[in-house]
């Protein structure tokens, strides 16, 4: 009985302990459950998941947009319809995540308007079309897919958007119902108007890292992929032919320095026949990183952070190696037979020109940009007329890739300070933190793509351009400065500063490139001493217009009517 | 005894069952806890929170970049040092999140390299500097802060980056250690070279939505904020003065149609005095949305999704209303006294020009762009010479804001098909899904900013430009087409197509704008019938160069050496 009692007491004690443990566990469980709720809330916020019919508001939630009317099939970003957040699980492989090599059945895209802020590798529904940068066989290389067309969005293998920064205008068009997102481009008759390549450089992943060597042929080379996989593929390069007419060349014909041949320079007005190639940037990130001497993560992080946090996929999608940055591209102007550009037996004259709208279009006299461009075009034409090839390449890098606002600030500081050649670069560095942001490291890609293996006459005095080309294994046989008589008076400051700073002479300490190649470098730009340089002044505003010598009052009158 | 025994046995059985349940529950709980851990890990990955000393690898985790050497104070994105993920909790207010109106003590920025993929309102450490778009008093309006300088990053009140798409080059410079992230711009002597405004439009949040009306004065107006709050503020507008020289105007002087006056046209070479204003886009998102007739969430979502998922803060930071989009801006070329632009008593001649590099720089003969631009400049100069004001505004919207690649594809389709004026727009629409993506809705902002209240002579035939300006309450008294003799032969297709499509005549159904204003609209462009239009052909490639009639084989030879 005592046993029984003791046993009962033991039981009671056990029961109490169990109960207490149970209560404690219940409490733990409640806490855990609320922790899960909290995390779930955070995940929703992070992913900006918003149920279409969820009326609750949340700081970071997002109302359903009204894009539906004309484009009802707006897909959720990065993965197809899925109610549960678990689709974000990076480790959770989904049947839809498998590579489908045959035409998939049309997918019912949800009309709920979730926004996925960024995608992750392995995420359900994300199924990038395989590609191998630098592969020789286009089929093995595979197409660059960046389109967000409903059928394509899951198959993207590139970060960014078609058309670079013009995608902003596209977005405006979609928002305001002026563009249909399901439009299928009709590329009939848009094929390249000249044949370029293929060249061995096209399949060297180190030689071409900033453009897609198959970009001009993409819709045709990958027609099968487009049909079988129902994906959208667009060209990133287009080649056309045109006539062009420059008043300066008309003048040259008049003066007799340019003689019409009826084919390259076709008439007395100096009209030219030209093959034009527009190229949008397509970056292979590992290659771009290597070109700049940094590791890929550093490049990706910098591109993400120092553009103000754009394209988080640069960070989250390390499996995607291609990036279409929202910057301007380049245009090749080829005079004479395009096939001659890659012919090692004929001479090539080249001008690599960085955009300067104020001079190139409006003829500003503070720099030598348009004069140098015109000189480059004329020399290119003459080389083509003499049986060689003439090429001018125009890069969209306004104001040393600092933009026009910074350029004008520098102009003001120069004109208001002492506009001496000796202080030319300092002004830019004071404002922008850097003398020049054009970084020519990626520039030679286009030469590799064109099959250029040597340059006979380079119409440029820039060491940065020279070195970038030579380091890519393309020798430059002669460097040709702009003739004295073409230099606008006020731009002497610029050109003398450049010569002094070593923009225009080959730096002695850069022997590696010189020894690597048998290139003959001719520097004809006269190098001034520091003393002489001090004497080169630009036109101050006093000379421009007396009334404009107004260092405007920056205190605003508040008496607006 | 039997009872007691039975009771004890029952109890024991129960206890065993309870214990077993408890153990099972404990196991469930442990599983749940680890699931929560896993979710927490995923949230960390989503937010890209990475402990600096955490050596573990993860699909979406990110190695510490080596940017530190030269710029050791890379801050975590969007908030300052914080080890716990809880800083991401949108509801968790932090003392650091309070607005500090006095100079804060210098914050120790963590050197750990967390990457925050996007920020959220109320997030700890995020403390945007207050601003009120459209406020008349600049101090109340407050500065636009988008810089990512270490001291500024938490105070940003704008999405995007300085310099638009050139921030990509800046990022390359940071990655490759060629740019110091802690550089402080020295704006000495960079002040505007002409006084503009202030005008009543500056404080109307509906009239200026796409540029910062105080953008040219920002570093000076907000000097106190810069010093007290230790934030970086940069101008988004710069004003300078220059000389420019165009060969076409030299020819005009020679012909006697332009007479040098020594002040506006300064000499026999047709050299011009000009005030130039470069403007970078600064968008007030609610205003931009209204201008396009959509709600702000729709605009934000479209801008995020149709640029390929850039700037997630467009979605997560509804508290931030300003966006600096990565697109090109505009440049104003003002002839004569800038003060006259806003003088209602003198005549204003205006050309609003959208970039066309192929014509503006290279003189392509397929369009009328450069001829129209030159005509606009010459008319502007003459208006200024006659005591009025002449303005040319150059917008960076290459190829109808579709970019040059699309433009060349269209050229090819036109030349290879039947290049008839009647099919001109169809070609573009087939390829791009839209005739024209320039959307002029934001264009008139610059006119409001310049204080323009009416336009006497508008050198443009575009209805889109006309309507956008008139709808903004600025009447256009006369529209002036390009003179026949300035139209290149091959560009007749373009111009006749535009006249027919109503680009160039005022649409009858848009009476609202007409009735609203007492504007006299003169349309001098002759409208062809559909039949006549069919007869306007461009030069096919047969005429260009017989050898170039190569619809190149798009099948690549695989026999690369």
mmCIF file with all atom_site columns, N, CA and C in Angstrom, chain B residues 232-261:
data_model
loop_
_atom_site.group_PDB
_atom_site.id
_atom_site.type_symbol
_atom_site.label_atom_id
_atom_site.label_alt_id
_atom_site.label_comp_id
_atom_site.label_asym_id
_atom_site.label_entity_id
_atom_site.label_seq_id
_atom_site.pdbx_PDB_ins_code
_atom_site.Cartn_x
_atom_site.Cartn_y
_atom_site.Cartn_z
_atom_site.occupancy
_atom_site.B_iso_or_equiv
_atom_site.pdbx_formal_charge
_atom_site.auth_seq_id
_atom_site.auth_comp_id
_atom_site.auth_asym_id
_atom_site.auth_atom_id
_atom_site.pdbx_PDB_model_num
ATOM 1  N N  . UNK B 1 232 ? 26.968 64.742 -48.839 1.00 0.00 ? 232 UNK B N  1
ATOM 2  C CA . UNK B 1 232 ? 27.487 65.191 -50.120 1.00 0.00 ? 232 UNK B CA 1
ATOM 3  C C  . UNK B 1 232 ? 26.330 65.595 -51.027 1.00 0.00 ? 232 UNK B C  1
ATOM 4  N N  . UNK B 1 233 ? 26.447 66.772 -51.592 1.00 0.00 ? 233 UNK B N  1
ATOM 5  C CA . UNK B 1 233 ? 25.416 67.274 -52.496 1.00 0.00 ? 233 UNK B CA 1
ATOM 6  C C  . UNK B 1 233 ? 26.093 67.684 -53.790 1.00 0.00 ? 233 UNK B C  1
ATOM 7  N N  . UNK B 1 234 ? 25.561 67.246 -54.900 1.00 0.00 ? 234 UNK B N  1
ATOM 8  C CA . UNK B 1 234 ? 26.164 67.589 -56.197 1.00 0.00 ? 234 UNK B CA 1
ATOM 9  C C  . UNK B 1 234 ? 25.159 68.291 -57.092 1.00 0.00 ? 234 UNK B C  1
ATOM 10 N N  . UNK B 1 235 ? 25.651 69.141 -57.974 1.00 0.00 ? 235 UNK B N  1
ATOM 11 C CA . UNK B 1 235 ? 24.716 69.776 -58.913 1.00 0.00 ? 235 UNK B CA 1
ATOM 12 C C  . UNK B 1 235 ? 24.253 68.770 -59.963 1.00 0.00 ? 235 UNK B C  1
ATOM 13 N N  . UNK B 1 236 ? 23.005 68.898 -60.399 1.00 0.00 ? 236 UNK B N  1
ATOM 14 C CA . UNK B 1 236 ? 22.506 68.073 -61.506 1.00 0.00 ? 236 UNK B CA 1
ATOM 15 C C  . UNK B 1 236 ? 22.337 68.921 -62.761 1.00 0.00 ? 236 UNK B C  1
ATOM 16 N N  . UNK B 1 237 ? 22.685 70.200 -62.628 1.00 0.00 ? 237 UNK B N  1
ATOM 17 C CA . UNK B 1 237 ? 22.643 71.121 -63.763 1.00 0.00 ? 237 UNK B CA 1
ATOM 18 C C  . UNK B 1 237 ? 23.930 71.932 -63.735 1.00 0.00 ? 237 UNK B C  1
ATOM 19 N N  . UNK B 1 238 ? 24.502 72.199 -64.910 1.00 0.00 ? 238 UNK B N  1
ATOM 20 C CA . UNK B 1 238 ? 25.665 73.085 -64.968 1.00 0.00 ? 238 UNK B CA 1
ATOM 21 C C  . UNK B 1 238 ? 25.489 74.048 -66.128 1.00 0.00 ? 238 UNK B C  1
ATOM 22 N N  . UNK B 1 239 ? 25.904 75.301 -65.895 1.00 0.00 ? 239 UNK B N  1
ATOM 23 C CA . UNK B 1 239 ? 25.730 76.349 -66.903 1.00 0.00 ? 239 UNK B CA 1
ATOM 24 C C  . UNK B 1 239 ? 27.085 76.942 -67.238 1.00 0.00 ? 239 UNK B C  1
ATOM 25 N N  . UNK B 1 240 ? 27.428 76.949 -68.521 1.00 0.00 ? 240 UNK B N  1
ATOM 26 C CA . UNK B 1 240 ? 28.704 77.510 -68.932 1.00 0.00 ? 240 UNK B CA 1
ATOM 27 C C  . UNK B 1 240 ? 28.507 78.382 -70.168 1.00 0.00 ? 240 UNK B C  1
ATOM 28 N N  . UNK B 1 241 ? 29.573 79.032 -70.573 1.00 0.00 ? 241 UNK B N  1
ATOM 29 C CA . UNK B 1 241 ? 29.537 79.837 -71.795 1.00 0.00 ? 241 UNK B CA 1
ATOM 30 C C  . UNK B 1 241 ? 30.628 79.349 -72.726 1.00 0.00 ? 241 UNK B C  1
ATOM 31 N N  . UNK B 1 242 ? 30.397 79.444 -74.007 1.00 0.00 ? 242 UNK B N  1
ATOM 32 C CA . UNK B 1 242 ? 31.377 78.922 -74.952 1.00 0.00 ? 242 UNK B CA 1
ATOM 33 C C  . UNK B 1 242 ? 31.265 79.624 -76.295 1.00 0.00 ? 242 UNK B C  1
ATOM 34 N N  . UNK B 1 243 ? 32.255 79.373 -77.117 1.00 0.00 ? 243 UNK B N  1
ATOM 35 C CA . UNK B 1 243 ? 32.181 79.719 -78.538 1.00 0.00 ? 243 UNK B CA 1
ATOM 36 C C  . UNK B 1 243 ? 31.937 78.434 -79.304 1.00 0.00 ? 243 UNK B C  1
ATOM 37 N N  . UNK B 1 244 ? 31.184 78.528 -80.384 1.00 0.00 ? 244 UNK B N  1
ATOM 38 C CA . UNK B 1 244 ? 31.034 77.354 -81.241 1.00 0.00 ? 244 UNK B CA 1
ATOM 39 C C  . UNK B 1 244 ? 31.124 77.778 -82.704 1.00 0.00 ? 244 UNK B C  1
ATOM 40 N N  . UNK B 1 245 ? 31.522 76.831 -83.509 1.00 0.00 ? 245 UNK B N  1
ATOM 41 C CA . UNK B 1 245 ? 31.787 77.141 -84.903 1.00 0.00 ? 245 UNK B CA 1
ATOM 42 C C  . UNK B 1 245 ? 31.318 75.990 -85.763 1.00 0.00 ? 245 UNK B C  1
ATOM 43 N N  . UNK B 1 246 ? 30.358 76.277 -86.632 1.00 0.00 ? 246 UNK B N  1
ATOM 44 C CA . UNK B 1 246 ? 29.797 75.237 -87.489 1.00 0.00 ? 246 UNK B CA 1
ATOM 45 C C  . UNK B 1 246 ? 30.091 75.571 -88.940 1.00 0.00 ? 246 UNK B C  1
ATOM 46 N N  . UNK B 1 247 ? 30.588 74.596 -89.704 1.00 0.00 ? 247 UNK B N  1
ATOM 47 C CA . UNK B 1 247 ? 30.913 74.893 -91.100 1.00 0.00 ? 247 UNK B CA 1
ATOM 48 C C  . UNK B 1 247 ? 29.709 75.399 -91.891 1.00 0.00 ? 247 UNK B C  1
ATOM 49 N N  . UNK B 1 248 ? 28.521 74.903 -91.544 1.00 0.00 ? 248 UNK B N  1
ATOM 50 C CA . UNK B 1 248 ? 27.319 75.338 -92.266 1.00 0.00 ? 248 UNK B CA 1
ATOM 51 C C  . UNK B 1 248 ? 27.067 76.829 -92.048 1.00 0.00 ? 248 UNK B C  1
ATOM 52 N N  . UNK B 1 249 ? 27.351 77.322 -90.843 1.00 0.00 ? 249 UNK B N  1
ATOM 53 C CA . UNK B 1 249 ? 27.110 78.739 -90.585 1.00 0.00 ? 249 UNK B CA 1
ATOM 54 C C  . UNK B 1 249 ? 28.179 79.604 -91.248 1.00 0.00 ? 249 UNK B C  1
ATOM 55 N N  . UNK B 1 250 ? 29.387 79.076 -91.344 1.00 0.00 ? 250 UNK B N  1
ATOM 56 C CA . UNK B 1 250 ? 30.429 79.791 -92.081 1.00 0.00 ? 250 UNK B CA 1
ATOM 57 C C  . UNK B 1 250 ? 29.966 80.003 -93.524 1.00 0.00 ? 250 UNK B C  1
ATOM 58 N N  . UNK B 1 251 ? 29.362 78.944 -94.056 1.00 0.00 ? 251 UNK B N  1
ATOM 59 C CA . UNK B 1 251 ? 28.815 79.003 -95.412 1.00 0.00 ? 251 UNK B CA 1
ATOM 60 C C  . UNK B 1 251 ? 27.680 80.041 -95.494 1.00 0.00 ? 251 UNK B C  1
ATOM 61 N N  . UNK B 1 252 ? 26.853 80.079 -94.469 1.00 0.00 ? 252 UNK B N  1
ATOM 62 C CA . UNK B 1 252 ? 25.749 81.051 -94.439 1.00 0.00 ? 252 UNK B CA 1
ATOM 63 C C  . UNK B 1 252 ? 26.275 82.484 -94.432 1.00 0.00 ? 252 UNK B C  1
ATOM 64 N N  . UNK B 1 253 ? 27.356 82.702 -93.676 1.00 0.00 ? 253 UNK B N  1
ATOM 65 C CA . UNK B 1 253 ? 27.951 84.042 -93.661 1.00 0.00 ? 253 UNK B CA 1
ATOM 66 C C  . UNK B 1 253 ? 28.498 84.377 -95.052 1.00 0.00 ? 253 UNK B C  1
ATOM 67 N N  . UNK B 1 254 ? 29.147 83.387 -95.656 1.00 0.00 ? 254 UNK B N  1
ATOM 68 C CA . UNK B 1 254 ? 29.700 83.579 -96.987 1.00 0.00 ? 254 UNK B CA 1
ATOM 69 C C  . UNK B 1 254 ? 28.596 83.954 -97.985 1.00 0.00 ? 254 UNK B C  1
ATOM 70 N N  . UNK B 1 255 ? 27.444 83.241 -97.838 1.00 0.00 ? 255 UNK B N  1
ATOM 71 C CA . UNK B 1 255 ? 26.324 83.494 -98.749 1.00 0.00 ? 255 UNK B CA 1
ATOM 72 C C  . UNK B 1 255 ? 25.568 84.777 -98.406 1.00 0.00 ? 255 UNK B C  1
ATOM 73 N N  . UNK B 1 256 ? 25.826 85.295 -97.205 1.00 0.00 ? 256 UNK B N  1
ATOM 74 C CA . UNK B 1 256 ? 25.146 86.529 -96.812 1.00 0.00 ? 256 UNK B CA 1
ATOM 75 C C  . UNK B 1 256 ? 23.832 86.327 -96.089 1.00 0.00 ? 256 UNK B C  1
ATOM 76 N N  . UNK B 1 257 ? 23.423 85.068 -95.863 1.00 0.00 ? 257 UNK B N  1
ATOM 77 C CA . UNK B 1 257 ? 22.152 84.853 -95.162 1.00 0.00 ? 257 UNK B CA 1
ATOM 78 C C  . UNK B 1 257 ? 22.315 85.043 -93.659 1.00 0.00 ? 257 UNK B C  1
ATOM 79 N N  . UNK B 1 258 ? 23.539 84.972 -93.173 1.00 0.00 ? 258 UNK B N  1
ATOM 80 C CA . UNK B 1 258 ? 23.817 85.253 -91.760 1.00 0.00 ? 258 UNK B CA 1
ATOM 81 C C  . UNK B 1 258 ? 24.870 86.355 -91.716 1.00 0.00 ? 258 UNK B C  1
ATOM 82 N N  . UNK B 1 259 ? 24.577 87.413 -90.967 1.00 0.00 ? 259 UNK B N  1
ATOM 83 C CA . UNK B 1 259 ? 25.487 88.555 -90.932 1.00 0.00 ? 259 UNK B CA 1
ATOM 84 C C  . UNK B 1 259 ? 26.128 88.671 -89.543 1.00 0.00 ? 259 UNK B C  1
ATOM 85 N N  . UNK B 1 260 ? 27.440 88.589 -89.450 1.00 0.00 ? 260 UNK B N  1
ATOM 86 C CA . UNK B 1 260 ? 28.091 88.700 -88.145 1.00 0.00 ? 260 UNK B CA 1
ATOM 87 C C  . UNK B 1 260 ? 27.781 90.055 -87.503 1.00 0.00 ? 260 UNK B C  1
ATOM 88 N N  . UNK B 1 261 ? 27.533 90.027 -86.191 1.00 0.00 ? 261 UNK B N  1
ATOM 89 C CA . UNK B 1 261 ? 27.236 91.259 -85.474 1.00 0.00 ? 261 UNK B CA 1
ATOM 90 C C  . UNK B 1 261 ? 28.288 91.544 -84.408 1.00 0.00 ? 261 UNK B C  1
#
